[in-house]
mmCIF file of C-alpha atoms in Angstrom:
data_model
loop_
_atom_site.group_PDB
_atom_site.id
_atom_site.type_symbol
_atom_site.label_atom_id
_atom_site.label_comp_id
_atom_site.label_asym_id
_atom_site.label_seq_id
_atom_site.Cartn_x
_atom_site.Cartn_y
_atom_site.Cartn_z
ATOM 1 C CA UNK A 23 -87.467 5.290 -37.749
ATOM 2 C CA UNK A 24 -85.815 8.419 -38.553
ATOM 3 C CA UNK A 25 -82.010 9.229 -38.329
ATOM 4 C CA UNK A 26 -81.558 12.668 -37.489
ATOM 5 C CA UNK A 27 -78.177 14.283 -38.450
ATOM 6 C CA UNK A 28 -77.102 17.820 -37.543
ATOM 7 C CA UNK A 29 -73.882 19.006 -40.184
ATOM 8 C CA UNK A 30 -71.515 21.716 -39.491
ATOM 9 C CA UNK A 31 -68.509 21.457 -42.198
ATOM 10 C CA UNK A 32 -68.604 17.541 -42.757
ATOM 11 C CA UNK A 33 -66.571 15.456 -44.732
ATOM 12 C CA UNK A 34 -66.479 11.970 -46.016
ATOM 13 C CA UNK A 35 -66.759 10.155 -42.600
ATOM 14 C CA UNK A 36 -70.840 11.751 -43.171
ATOM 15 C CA UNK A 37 -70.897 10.199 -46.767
ATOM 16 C CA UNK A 38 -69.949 6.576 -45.105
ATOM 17 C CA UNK A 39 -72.603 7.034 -42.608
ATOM 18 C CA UNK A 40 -75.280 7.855 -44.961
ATOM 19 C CA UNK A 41 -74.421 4.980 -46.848
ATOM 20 C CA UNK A 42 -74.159 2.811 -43.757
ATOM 21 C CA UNK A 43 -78.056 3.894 -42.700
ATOM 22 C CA UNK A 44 -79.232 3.361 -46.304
ATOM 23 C CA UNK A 45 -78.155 -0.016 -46.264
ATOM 24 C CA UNK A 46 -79.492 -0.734 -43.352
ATOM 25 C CA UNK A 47 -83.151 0.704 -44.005
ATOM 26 C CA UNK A 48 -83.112 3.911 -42.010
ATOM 27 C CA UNK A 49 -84.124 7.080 -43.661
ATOM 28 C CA UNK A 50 -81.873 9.948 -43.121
ATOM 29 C CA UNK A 51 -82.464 13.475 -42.589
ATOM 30 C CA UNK A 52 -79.489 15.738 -42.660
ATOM 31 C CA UNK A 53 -79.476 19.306 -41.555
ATOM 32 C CA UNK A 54 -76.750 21.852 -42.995
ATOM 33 C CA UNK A 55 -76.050 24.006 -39.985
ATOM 34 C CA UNK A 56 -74.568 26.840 -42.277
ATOM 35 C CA UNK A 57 -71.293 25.230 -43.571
ATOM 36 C CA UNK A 58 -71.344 27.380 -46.245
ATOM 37 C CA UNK A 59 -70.888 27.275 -50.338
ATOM 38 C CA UNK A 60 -67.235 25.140 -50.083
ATOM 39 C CA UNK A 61 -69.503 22.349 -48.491
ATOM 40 C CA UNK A 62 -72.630 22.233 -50.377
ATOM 41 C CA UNK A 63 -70.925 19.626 -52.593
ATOM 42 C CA UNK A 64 -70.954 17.391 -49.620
ATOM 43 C CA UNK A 65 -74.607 17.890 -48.520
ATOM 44 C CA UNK A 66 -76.050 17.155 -51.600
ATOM 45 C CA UNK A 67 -73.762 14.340 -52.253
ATOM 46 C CA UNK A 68 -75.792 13.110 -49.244
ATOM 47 C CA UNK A 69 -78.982 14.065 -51.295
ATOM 48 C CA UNK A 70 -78.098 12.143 -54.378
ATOM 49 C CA UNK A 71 -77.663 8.849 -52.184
ATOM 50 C CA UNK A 72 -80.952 9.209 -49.896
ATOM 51 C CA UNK A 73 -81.108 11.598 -48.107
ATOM 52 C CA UNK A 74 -82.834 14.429 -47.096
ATOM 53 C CA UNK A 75 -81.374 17.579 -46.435
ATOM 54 C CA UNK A 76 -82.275 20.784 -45.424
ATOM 55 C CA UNK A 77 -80.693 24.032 -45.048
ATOM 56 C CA UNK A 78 -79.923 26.612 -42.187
ATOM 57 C CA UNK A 79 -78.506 29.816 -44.544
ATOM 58 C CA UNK A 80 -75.912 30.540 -41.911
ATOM 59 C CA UNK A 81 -74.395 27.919 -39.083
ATOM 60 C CA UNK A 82 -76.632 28.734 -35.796
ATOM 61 C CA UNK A 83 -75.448 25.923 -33.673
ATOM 62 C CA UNK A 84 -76.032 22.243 -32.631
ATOM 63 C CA UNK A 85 -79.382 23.036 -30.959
ATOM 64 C CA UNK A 86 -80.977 24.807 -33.829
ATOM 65 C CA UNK A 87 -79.860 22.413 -36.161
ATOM 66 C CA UNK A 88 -81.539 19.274 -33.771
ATOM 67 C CA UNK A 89 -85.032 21.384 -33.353
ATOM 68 C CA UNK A 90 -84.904 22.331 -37.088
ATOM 69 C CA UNK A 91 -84.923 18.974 -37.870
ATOM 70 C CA UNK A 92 -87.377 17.494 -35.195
ATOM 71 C CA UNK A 93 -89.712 19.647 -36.176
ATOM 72 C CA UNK A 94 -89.566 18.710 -40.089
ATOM 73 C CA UNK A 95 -89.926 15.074 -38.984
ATOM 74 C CA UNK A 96 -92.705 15.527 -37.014
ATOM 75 C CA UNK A 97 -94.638 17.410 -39.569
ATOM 76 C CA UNK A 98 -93.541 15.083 -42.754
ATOM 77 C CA UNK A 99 -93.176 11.802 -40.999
ATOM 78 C CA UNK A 100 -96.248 12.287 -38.216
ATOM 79 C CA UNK A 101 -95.496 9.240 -35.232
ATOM 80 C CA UNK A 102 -91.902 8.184 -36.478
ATOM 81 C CA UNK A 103 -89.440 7.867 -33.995
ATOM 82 C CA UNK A 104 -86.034 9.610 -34.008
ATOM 83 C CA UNK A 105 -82.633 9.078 -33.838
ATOM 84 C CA UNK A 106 -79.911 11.621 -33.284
ATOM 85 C CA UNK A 107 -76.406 10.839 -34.705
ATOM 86 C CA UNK A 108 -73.005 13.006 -35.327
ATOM 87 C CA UNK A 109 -71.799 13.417 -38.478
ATOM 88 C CA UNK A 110 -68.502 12.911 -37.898
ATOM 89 C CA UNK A 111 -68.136 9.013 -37.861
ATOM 90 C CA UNK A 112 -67.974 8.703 -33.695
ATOM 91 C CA UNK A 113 -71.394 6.695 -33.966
ATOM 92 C CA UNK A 114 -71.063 3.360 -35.348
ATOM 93 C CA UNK A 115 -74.016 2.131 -37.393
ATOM 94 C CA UNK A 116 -74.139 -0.708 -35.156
ATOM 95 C CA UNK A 117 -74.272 1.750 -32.029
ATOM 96 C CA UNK A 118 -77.183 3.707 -33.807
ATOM 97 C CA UNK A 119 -79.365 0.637 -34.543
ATOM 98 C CA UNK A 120 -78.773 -0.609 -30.939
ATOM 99 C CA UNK A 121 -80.598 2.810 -29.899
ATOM 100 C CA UNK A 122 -83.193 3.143 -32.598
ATOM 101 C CA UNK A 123 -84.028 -0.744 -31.164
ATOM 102 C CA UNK A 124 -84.407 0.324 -27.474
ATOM 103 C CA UNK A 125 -86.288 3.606 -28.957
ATOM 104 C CA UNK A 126 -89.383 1.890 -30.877
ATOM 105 C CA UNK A 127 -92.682 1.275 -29.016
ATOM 106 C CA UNK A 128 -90.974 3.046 -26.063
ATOM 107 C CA UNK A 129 -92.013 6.313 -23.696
ATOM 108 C CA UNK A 130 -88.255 7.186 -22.781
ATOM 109 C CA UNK A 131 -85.368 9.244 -23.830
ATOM 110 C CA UNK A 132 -82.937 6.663 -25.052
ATOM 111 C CA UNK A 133 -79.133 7.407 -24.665
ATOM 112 C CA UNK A 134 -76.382 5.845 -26.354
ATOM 113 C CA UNK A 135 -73.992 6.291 -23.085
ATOM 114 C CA UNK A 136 -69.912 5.469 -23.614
ATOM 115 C CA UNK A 137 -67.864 3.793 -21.046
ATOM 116 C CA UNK A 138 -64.942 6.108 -21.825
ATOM 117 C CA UNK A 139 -62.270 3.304 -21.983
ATOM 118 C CA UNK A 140 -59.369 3.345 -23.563
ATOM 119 C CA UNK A 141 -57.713 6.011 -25.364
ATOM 120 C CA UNK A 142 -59.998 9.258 -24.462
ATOM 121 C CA UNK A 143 -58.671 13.012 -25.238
ATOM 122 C CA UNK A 144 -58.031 14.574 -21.545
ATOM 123 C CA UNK A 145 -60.443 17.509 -22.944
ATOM 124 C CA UNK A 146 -63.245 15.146 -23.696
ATOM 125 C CA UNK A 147 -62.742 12.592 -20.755
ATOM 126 C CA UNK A 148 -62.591 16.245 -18.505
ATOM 127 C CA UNK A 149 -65.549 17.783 -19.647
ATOM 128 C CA UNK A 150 -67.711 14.260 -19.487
ATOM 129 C CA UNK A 151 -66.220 13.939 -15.845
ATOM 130 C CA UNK A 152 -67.383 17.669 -14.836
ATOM 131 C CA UNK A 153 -70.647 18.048 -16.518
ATOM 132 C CA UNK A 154 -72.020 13.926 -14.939
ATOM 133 C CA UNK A 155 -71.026 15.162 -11.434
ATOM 134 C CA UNK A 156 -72.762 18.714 -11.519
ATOM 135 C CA UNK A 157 -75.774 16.969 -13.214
ATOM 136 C CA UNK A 158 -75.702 14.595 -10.169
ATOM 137 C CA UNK A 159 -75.786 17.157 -7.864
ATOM 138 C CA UNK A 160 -78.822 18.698 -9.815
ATOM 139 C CA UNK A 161 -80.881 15.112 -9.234
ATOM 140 C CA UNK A 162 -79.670 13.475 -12.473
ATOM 141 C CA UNK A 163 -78.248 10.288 -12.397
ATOM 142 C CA UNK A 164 -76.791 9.669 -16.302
ATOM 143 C CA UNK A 165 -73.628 8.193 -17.146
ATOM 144 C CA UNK A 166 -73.125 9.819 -20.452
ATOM 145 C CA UNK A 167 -74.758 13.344 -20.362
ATOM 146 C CA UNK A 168 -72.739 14.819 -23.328
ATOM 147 C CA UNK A 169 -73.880 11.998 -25.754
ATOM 148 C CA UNK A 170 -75.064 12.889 -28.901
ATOM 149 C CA UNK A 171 -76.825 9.472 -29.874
ATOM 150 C CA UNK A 172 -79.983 9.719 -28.679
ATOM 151 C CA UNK A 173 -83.434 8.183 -29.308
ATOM 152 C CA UNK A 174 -86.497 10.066 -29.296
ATOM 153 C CA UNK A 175 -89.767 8.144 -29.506
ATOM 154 C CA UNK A 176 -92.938 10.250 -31.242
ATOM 155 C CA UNK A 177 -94.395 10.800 -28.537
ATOM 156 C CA UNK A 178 -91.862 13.221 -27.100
ATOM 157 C CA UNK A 179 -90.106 15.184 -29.989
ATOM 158 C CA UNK A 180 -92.810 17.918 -28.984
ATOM 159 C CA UNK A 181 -91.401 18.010 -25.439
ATOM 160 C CA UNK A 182 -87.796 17.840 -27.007
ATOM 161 C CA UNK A 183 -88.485 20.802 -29.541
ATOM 162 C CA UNK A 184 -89.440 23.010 -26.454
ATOM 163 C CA UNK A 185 -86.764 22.748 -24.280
ATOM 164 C CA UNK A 186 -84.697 26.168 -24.273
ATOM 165 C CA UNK A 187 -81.149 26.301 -25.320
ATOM 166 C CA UNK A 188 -78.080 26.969 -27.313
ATOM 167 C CA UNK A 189 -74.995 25.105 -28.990
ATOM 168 C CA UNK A 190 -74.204 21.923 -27.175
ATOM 169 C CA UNK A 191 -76.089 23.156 -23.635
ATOM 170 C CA UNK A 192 -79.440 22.262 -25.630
ATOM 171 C CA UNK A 193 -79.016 18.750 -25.100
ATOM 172 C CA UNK A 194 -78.042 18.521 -21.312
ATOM 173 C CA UNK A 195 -81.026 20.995 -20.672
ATOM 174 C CA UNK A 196 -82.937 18.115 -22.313
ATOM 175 C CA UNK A 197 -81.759 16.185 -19.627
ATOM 176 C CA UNK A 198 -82.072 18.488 -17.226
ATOM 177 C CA UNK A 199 -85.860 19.359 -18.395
ATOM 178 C CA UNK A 200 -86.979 15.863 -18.808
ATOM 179 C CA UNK A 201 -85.285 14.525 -15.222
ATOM 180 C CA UNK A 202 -87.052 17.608 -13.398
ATOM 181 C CA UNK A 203 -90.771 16.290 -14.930
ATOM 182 C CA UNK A 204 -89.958 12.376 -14.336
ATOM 183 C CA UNK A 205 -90.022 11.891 -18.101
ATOM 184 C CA UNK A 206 -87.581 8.545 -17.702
ATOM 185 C CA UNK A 207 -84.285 8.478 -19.659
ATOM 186 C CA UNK A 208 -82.470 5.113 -20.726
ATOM 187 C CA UNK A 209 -78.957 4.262 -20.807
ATOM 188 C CA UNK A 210 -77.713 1.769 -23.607
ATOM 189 C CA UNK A 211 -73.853 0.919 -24.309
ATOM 190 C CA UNK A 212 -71.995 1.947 -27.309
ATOM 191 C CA UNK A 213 -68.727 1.764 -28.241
ATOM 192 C CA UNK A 214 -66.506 4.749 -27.104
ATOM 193 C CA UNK A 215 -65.213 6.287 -30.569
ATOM 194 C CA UNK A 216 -62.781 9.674 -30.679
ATOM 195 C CA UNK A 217 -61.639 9.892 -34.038
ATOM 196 C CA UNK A 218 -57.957 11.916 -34.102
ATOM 197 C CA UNK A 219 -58.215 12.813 -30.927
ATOM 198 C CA UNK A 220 -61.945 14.326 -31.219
ATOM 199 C CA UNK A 221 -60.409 17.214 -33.190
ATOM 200 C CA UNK A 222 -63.529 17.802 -35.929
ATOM 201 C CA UNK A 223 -65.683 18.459 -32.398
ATOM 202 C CA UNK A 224 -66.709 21.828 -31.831
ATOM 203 C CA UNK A 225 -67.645 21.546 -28.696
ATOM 204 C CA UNK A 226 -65.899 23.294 -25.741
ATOM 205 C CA UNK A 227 -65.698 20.863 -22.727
ATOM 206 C CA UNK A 228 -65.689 23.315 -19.654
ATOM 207 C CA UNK A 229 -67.594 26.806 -21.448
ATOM 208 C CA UNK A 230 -70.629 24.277 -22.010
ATOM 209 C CA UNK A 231 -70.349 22.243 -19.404
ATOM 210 C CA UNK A 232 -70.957 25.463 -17.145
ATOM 211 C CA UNK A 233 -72.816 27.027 -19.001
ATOM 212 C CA UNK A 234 -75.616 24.750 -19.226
ATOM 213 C CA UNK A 235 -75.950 24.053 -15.664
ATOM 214 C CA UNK A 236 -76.261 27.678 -14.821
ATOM 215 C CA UNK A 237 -79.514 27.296 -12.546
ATOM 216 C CA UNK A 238 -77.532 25.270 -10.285
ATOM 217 C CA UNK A 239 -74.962 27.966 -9.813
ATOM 218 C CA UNK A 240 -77.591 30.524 -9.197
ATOM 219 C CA UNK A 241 -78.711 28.283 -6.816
ATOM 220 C CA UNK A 242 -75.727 27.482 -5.470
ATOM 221 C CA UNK A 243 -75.185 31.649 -5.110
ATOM 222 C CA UNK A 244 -78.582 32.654 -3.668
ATOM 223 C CA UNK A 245 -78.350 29.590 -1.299
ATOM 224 C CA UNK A 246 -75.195 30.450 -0.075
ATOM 225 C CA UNK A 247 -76.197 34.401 0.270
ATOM 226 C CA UNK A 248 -79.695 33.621 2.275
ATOM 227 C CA UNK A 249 -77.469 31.196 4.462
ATOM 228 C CA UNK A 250 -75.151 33.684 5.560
ATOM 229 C CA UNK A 251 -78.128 35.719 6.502
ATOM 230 C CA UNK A 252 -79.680 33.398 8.141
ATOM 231 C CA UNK A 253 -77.034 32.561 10.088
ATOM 232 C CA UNK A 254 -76.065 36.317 11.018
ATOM 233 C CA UNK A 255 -79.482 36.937 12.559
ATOM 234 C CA UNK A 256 -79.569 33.887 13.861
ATOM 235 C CA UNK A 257 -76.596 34.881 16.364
ATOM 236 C CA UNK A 258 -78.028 38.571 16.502
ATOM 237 C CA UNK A 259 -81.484 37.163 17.872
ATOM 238 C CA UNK A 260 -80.201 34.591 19.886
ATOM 239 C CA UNK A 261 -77.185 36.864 22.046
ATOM 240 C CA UNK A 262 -80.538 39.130 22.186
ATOM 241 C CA UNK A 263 -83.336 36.493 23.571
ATOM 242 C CA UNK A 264 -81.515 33.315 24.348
ATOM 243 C CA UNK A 265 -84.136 31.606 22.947
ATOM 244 C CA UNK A 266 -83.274 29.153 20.410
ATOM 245 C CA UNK A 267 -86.187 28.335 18.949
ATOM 246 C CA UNK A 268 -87.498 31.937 18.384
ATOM 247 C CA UNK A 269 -84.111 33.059 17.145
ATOM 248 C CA UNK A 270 -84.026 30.134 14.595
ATOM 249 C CA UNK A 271 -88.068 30.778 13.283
ATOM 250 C CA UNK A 272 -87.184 34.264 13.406
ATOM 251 C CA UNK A 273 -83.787 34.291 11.339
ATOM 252 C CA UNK A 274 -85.969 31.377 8.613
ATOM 253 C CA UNK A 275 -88.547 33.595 8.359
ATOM 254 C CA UNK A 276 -86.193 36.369 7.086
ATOM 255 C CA UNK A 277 -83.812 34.624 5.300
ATOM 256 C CA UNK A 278 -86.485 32.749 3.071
ATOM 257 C CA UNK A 279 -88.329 35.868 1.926
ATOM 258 C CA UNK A 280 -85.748 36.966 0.765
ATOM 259 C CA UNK A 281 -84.798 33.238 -1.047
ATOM 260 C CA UNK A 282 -87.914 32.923 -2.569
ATOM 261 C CA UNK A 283 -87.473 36.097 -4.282
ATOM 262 C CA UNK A 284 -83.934 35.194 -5.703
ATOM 263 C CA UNK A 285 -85.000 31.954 -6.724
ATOM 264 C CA UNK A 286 -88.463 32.992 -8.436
ATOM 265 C CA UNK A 287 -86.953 35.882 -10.434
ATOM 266 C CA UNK A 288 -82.934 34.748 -10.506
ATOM 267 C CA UNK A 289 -82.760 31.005 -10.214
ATOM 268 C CA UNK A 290 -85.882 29.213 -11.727
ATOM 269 C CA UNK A 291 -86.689 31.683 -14.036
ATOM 270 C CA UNK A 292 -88.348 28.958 -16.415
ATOM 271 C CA UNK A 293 -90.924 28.438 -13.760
ATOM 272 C CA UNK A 294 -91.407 31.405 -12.890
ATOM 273 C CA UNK A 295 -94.862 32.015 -15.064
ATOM 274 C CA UNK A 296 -96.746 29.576 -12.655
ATOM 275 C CA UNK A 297 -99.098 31.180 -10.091
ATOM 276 C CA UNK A 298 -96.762 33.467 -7.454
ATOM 277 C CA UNK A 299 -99.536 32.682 -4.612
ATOM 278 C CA UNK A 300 -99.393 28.726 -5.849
ATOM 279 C CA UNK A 301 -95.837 28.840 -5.678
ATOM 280 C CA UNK A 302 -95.691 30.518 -2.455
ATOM 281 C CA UNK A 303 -97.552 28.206 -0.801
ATOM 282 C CA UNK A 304 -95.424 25.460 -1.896
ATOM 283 C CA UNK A 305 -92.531 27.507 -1.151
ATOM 284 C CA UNK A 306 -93.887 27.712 2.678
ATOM 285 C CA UNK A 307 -94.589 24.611 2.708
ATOM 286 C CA UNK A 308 -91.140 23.535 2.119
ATOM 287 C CA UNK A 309 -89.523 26.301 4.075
ATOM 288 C CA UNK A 310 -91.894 24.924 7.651
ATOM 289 C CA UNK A 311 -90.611 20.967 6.673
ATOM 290 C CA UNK A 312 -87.059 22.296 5.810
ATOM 291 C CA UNK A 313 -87.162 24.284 9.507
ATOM 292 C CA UNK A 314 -88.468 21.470 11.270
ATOM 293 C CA UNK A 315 -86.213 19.606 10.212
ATOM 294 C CA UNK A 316 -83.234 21.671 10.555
ATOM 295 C CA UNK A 317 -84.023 22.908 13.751
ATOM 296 C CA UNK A 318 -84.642 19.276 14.782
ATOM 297 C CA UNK A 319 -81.478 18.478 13.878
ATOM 298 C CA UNK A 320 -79.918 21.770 15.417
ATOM 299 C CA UNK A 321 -81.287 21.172 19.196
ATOM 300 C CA UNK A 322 -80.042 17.481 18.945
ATOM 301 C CA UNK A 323 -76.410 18.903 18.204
ATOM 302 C CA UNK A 324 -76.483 22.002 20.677
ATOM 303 C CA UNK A 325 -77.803 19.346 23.588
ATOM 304 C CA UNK A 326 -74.521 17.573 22.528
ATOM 305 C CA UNK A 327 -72.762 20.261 23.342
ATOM 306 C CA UNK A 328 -72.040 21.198 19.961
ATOM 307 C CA UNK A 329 -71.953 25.069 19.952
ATOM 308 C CA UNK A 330 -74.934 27.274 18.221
ATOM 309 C CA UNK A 331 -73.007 28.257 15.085
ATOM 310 C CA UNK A 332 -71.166 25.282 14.591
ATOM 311 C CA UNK A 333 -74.913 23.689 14.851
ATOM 312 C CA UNK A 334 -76.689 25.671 12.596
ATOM 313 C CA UNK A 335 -73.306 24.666 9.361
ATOM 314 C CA UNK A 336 -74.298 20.688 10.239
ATOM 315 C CA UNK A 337 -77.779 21.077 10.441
ATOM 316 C CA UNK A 338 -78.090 23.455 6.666
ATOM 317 C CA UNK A 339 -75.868 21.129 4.976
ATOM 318 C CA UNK A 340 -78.150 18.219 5.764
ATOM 319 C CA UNK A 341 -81.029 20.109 3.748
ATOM 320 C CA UNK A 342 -79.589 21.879 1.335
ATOM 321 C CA UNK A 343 -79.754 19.189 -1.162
ATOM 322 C CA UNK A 344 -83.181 18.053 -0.453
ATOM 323 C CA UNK A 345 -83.939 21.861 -0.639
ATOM 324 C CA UNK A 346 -82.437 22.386 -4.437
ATOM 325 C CA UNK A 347 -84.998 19.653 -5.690
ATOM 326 C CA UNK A 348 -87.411 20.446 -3.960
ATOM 327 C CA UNK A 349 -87.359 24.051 -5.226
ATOM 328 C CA UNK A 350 -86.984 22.880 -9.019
ATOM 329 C CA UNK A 351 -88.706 19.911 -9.183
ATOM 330 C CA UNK A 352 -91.920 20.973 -7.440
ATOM 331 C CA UNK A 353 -92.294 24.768 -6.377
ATOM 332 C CA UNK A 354 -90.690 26.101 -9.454
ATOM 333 C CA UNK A 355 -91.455 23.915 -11.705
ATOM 334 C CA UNK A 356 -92.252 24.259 -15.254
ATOM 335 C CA UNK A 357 -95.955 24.138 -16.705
ATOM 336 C CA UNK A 358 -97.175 20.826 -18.612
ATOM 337 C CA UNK A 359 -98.571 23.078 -21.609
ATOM 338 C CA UNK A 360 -96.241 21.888 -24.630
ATOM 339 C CA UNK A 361 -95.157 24.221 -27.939
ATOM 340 C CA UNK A 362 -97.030 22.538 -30.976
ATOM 341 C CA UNK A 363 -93.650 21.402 -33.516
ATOM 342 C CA UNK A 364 -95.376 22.337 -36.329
ATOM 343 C CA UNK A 365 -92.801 25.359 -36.926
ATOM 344 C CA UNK A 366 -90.763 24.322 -40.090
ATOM 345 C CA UNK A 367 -89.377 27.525 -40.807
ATOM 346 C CA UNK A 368 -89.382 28.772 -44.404
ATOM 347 C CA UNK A 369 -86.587 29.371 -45.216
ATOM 348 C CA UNK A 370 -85.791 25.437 -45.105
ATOM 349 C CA UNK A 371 -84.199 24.320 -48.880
ATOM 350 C CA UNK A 372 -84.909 20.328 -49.209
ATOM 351 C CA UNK A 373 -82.939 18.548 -51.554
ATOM 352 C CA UNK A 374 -85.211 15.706 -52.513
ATOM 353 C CA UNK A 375 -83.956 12.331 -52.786
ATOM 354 C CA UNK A 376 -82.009 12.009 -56.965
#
């Protein structure tokens, strides 16, 4: 079992942890995400007591850093399992070898998920909050999304490594990556730890927490644009034929062209390499179940009473969500083929163990 740390301007809290691992027969691999010369003291401090270290010239960011260092295990320590900690003394030893336990022999992202009890900063507690609901409303269910303890078994540190990503939004597009192919994720407790008020994190609680669930947004945006078309010829068709049925095939017909376009080139653009006729067909498919069921559900309202427009607003919103995952977990989904990890990059320095 490997502990994989990511470094950005450390200080002593990293030297306890280290120490902490050592003793308790992990090896450590620490990456220096370009802290610079006034830190080097501290990384190969770390060196000198076990561990290894290796170097990123200038600081590129918390994803980098992670997929530096995955791939460097997976090429020097072939089928070892991996554990992702903070440096910054907010995972308890204890916490880590609770995850690494749950980890070994297993197929399944491992999370170390906090309960957020007690004394939480209002930015930390407010960006948790945001980013769990909009990953629920993207099919997710985790607890914890922003963790940084995480276990990786062998097996998928390849599909890890390819995920897309920058800074902090890396790691919920993990989650996001791995809950659109089935790949399971785990939940264990740890102990909810902000050290002075979280103020050595460099992570900004609403920016990422956006920013890596754009694709719902889009979705959100191109959903909300094809609706209002939809409905709009809708009417048109319907003051022109009084025919319900035609109007609403019609107005579908119209209105999801134009969707699937958004959403292949705009939306799900990380799918978008598969097959356009495969994807099509899918998409049709979809479309024909989503309109027989919507217009189902419209003609039961309108025999109610319930006037065409108002209708149509009941009947959408019933679908929608079935209609998102749909979309990204099976027509736009992304290809099986995985990116080898073997991609240490040169410029790596490794300060071997004193």
């Amino acid at each position: 079992m490997i502990v994989l740390i990511p470094a950005y301007e450390p200080d002593e809290r990293m030297h306890e942890l280290v120490d902490a691992l050592d003793t308790d027969g992990f090896q450590t691999v620490v990456v220096d995400d370009g802290s610079g010369a006034a830190y080097s003291p501290h990384f190969a401090k770390a060196a000198r007591r076990g561990a290894t270290v290796l170097r990123q010239p200038r600081n590129e960011g918390k994803a980098r850093a992670l997929r530096h260092g995955l791939a460097y295990i997976a090429e020097r320590w072939p089928g070892e399992d991996v554990v992702t900690a903070d440096s910054d003394g907010q995972h308890r030893p204890s916490d880590i070898a609770a995850v690494a336990d749950a980890t070994v022999g297993g197929d399944a992202l491992v999370l170390g998920g906090r309960s957020f009890t007690g004394e939480v900063p209002v930015r930390s507690r407010l960006g948790n909050a945001v980013s769990r609901w909009l990953f629920r409303l993207s099919g997710g269910a985790v607890h914890d999304t922003q963790t940084g303890l995480r276990g990786i078994p062998a097996a998928l540190i390849t599909d890890v490594v390819a995920v897309s990503g920058e800074r902090f939004a890396w790691e919920m597009n993990v989650l996001l990556d791995f809950t659109r192919r089935g790949i399971p994720i785990r939940e264990v407790p740890i102990e909810t730890v902000y050290l002075d008020h979280n103020a050595s994190s460099h992570f900004r609680p609403l920016r990422d927490s956006l920013d890596v669930l754009r694709p719902l947004l889009r979705y959100v945006l191109v959903s909300f644009g094809s609706f209002l078309l939809d409905v709009a010829v809708l009417q048109l068709l319907y003051a022109v034929t009084g025919d319900l049925l035609l109007s609403a095939v019609g107005a579908r017909v119209l209105s999801a062209a134009v969707n699937f376009t958004l959403n292949r080139s705009f939306v799900f653009r990380d799918g978008s390499s598969g097959g356009v006729r495969r994807q099509l067909g899918r998409y049709a498919a979809l479309a024909l179940a989503l309109l027989a069921g919507g217009y189902a559900s419209m003609a039961l309202f309108v025999a109610w009473g319930v006037p065409v427009l108002w209708a149509k607003l009941l009947a959408d919103a019933a679908v929608y969500t079935c209609g998102f995952l749909a979309q990204r977990g099976y027509v736009f989904r992304r290809g099986e083929a995985r990116r080898t990890p073997g991609f240490v990059e040169k410029r790596v320095d490794t300060a071997k163990r004193a």
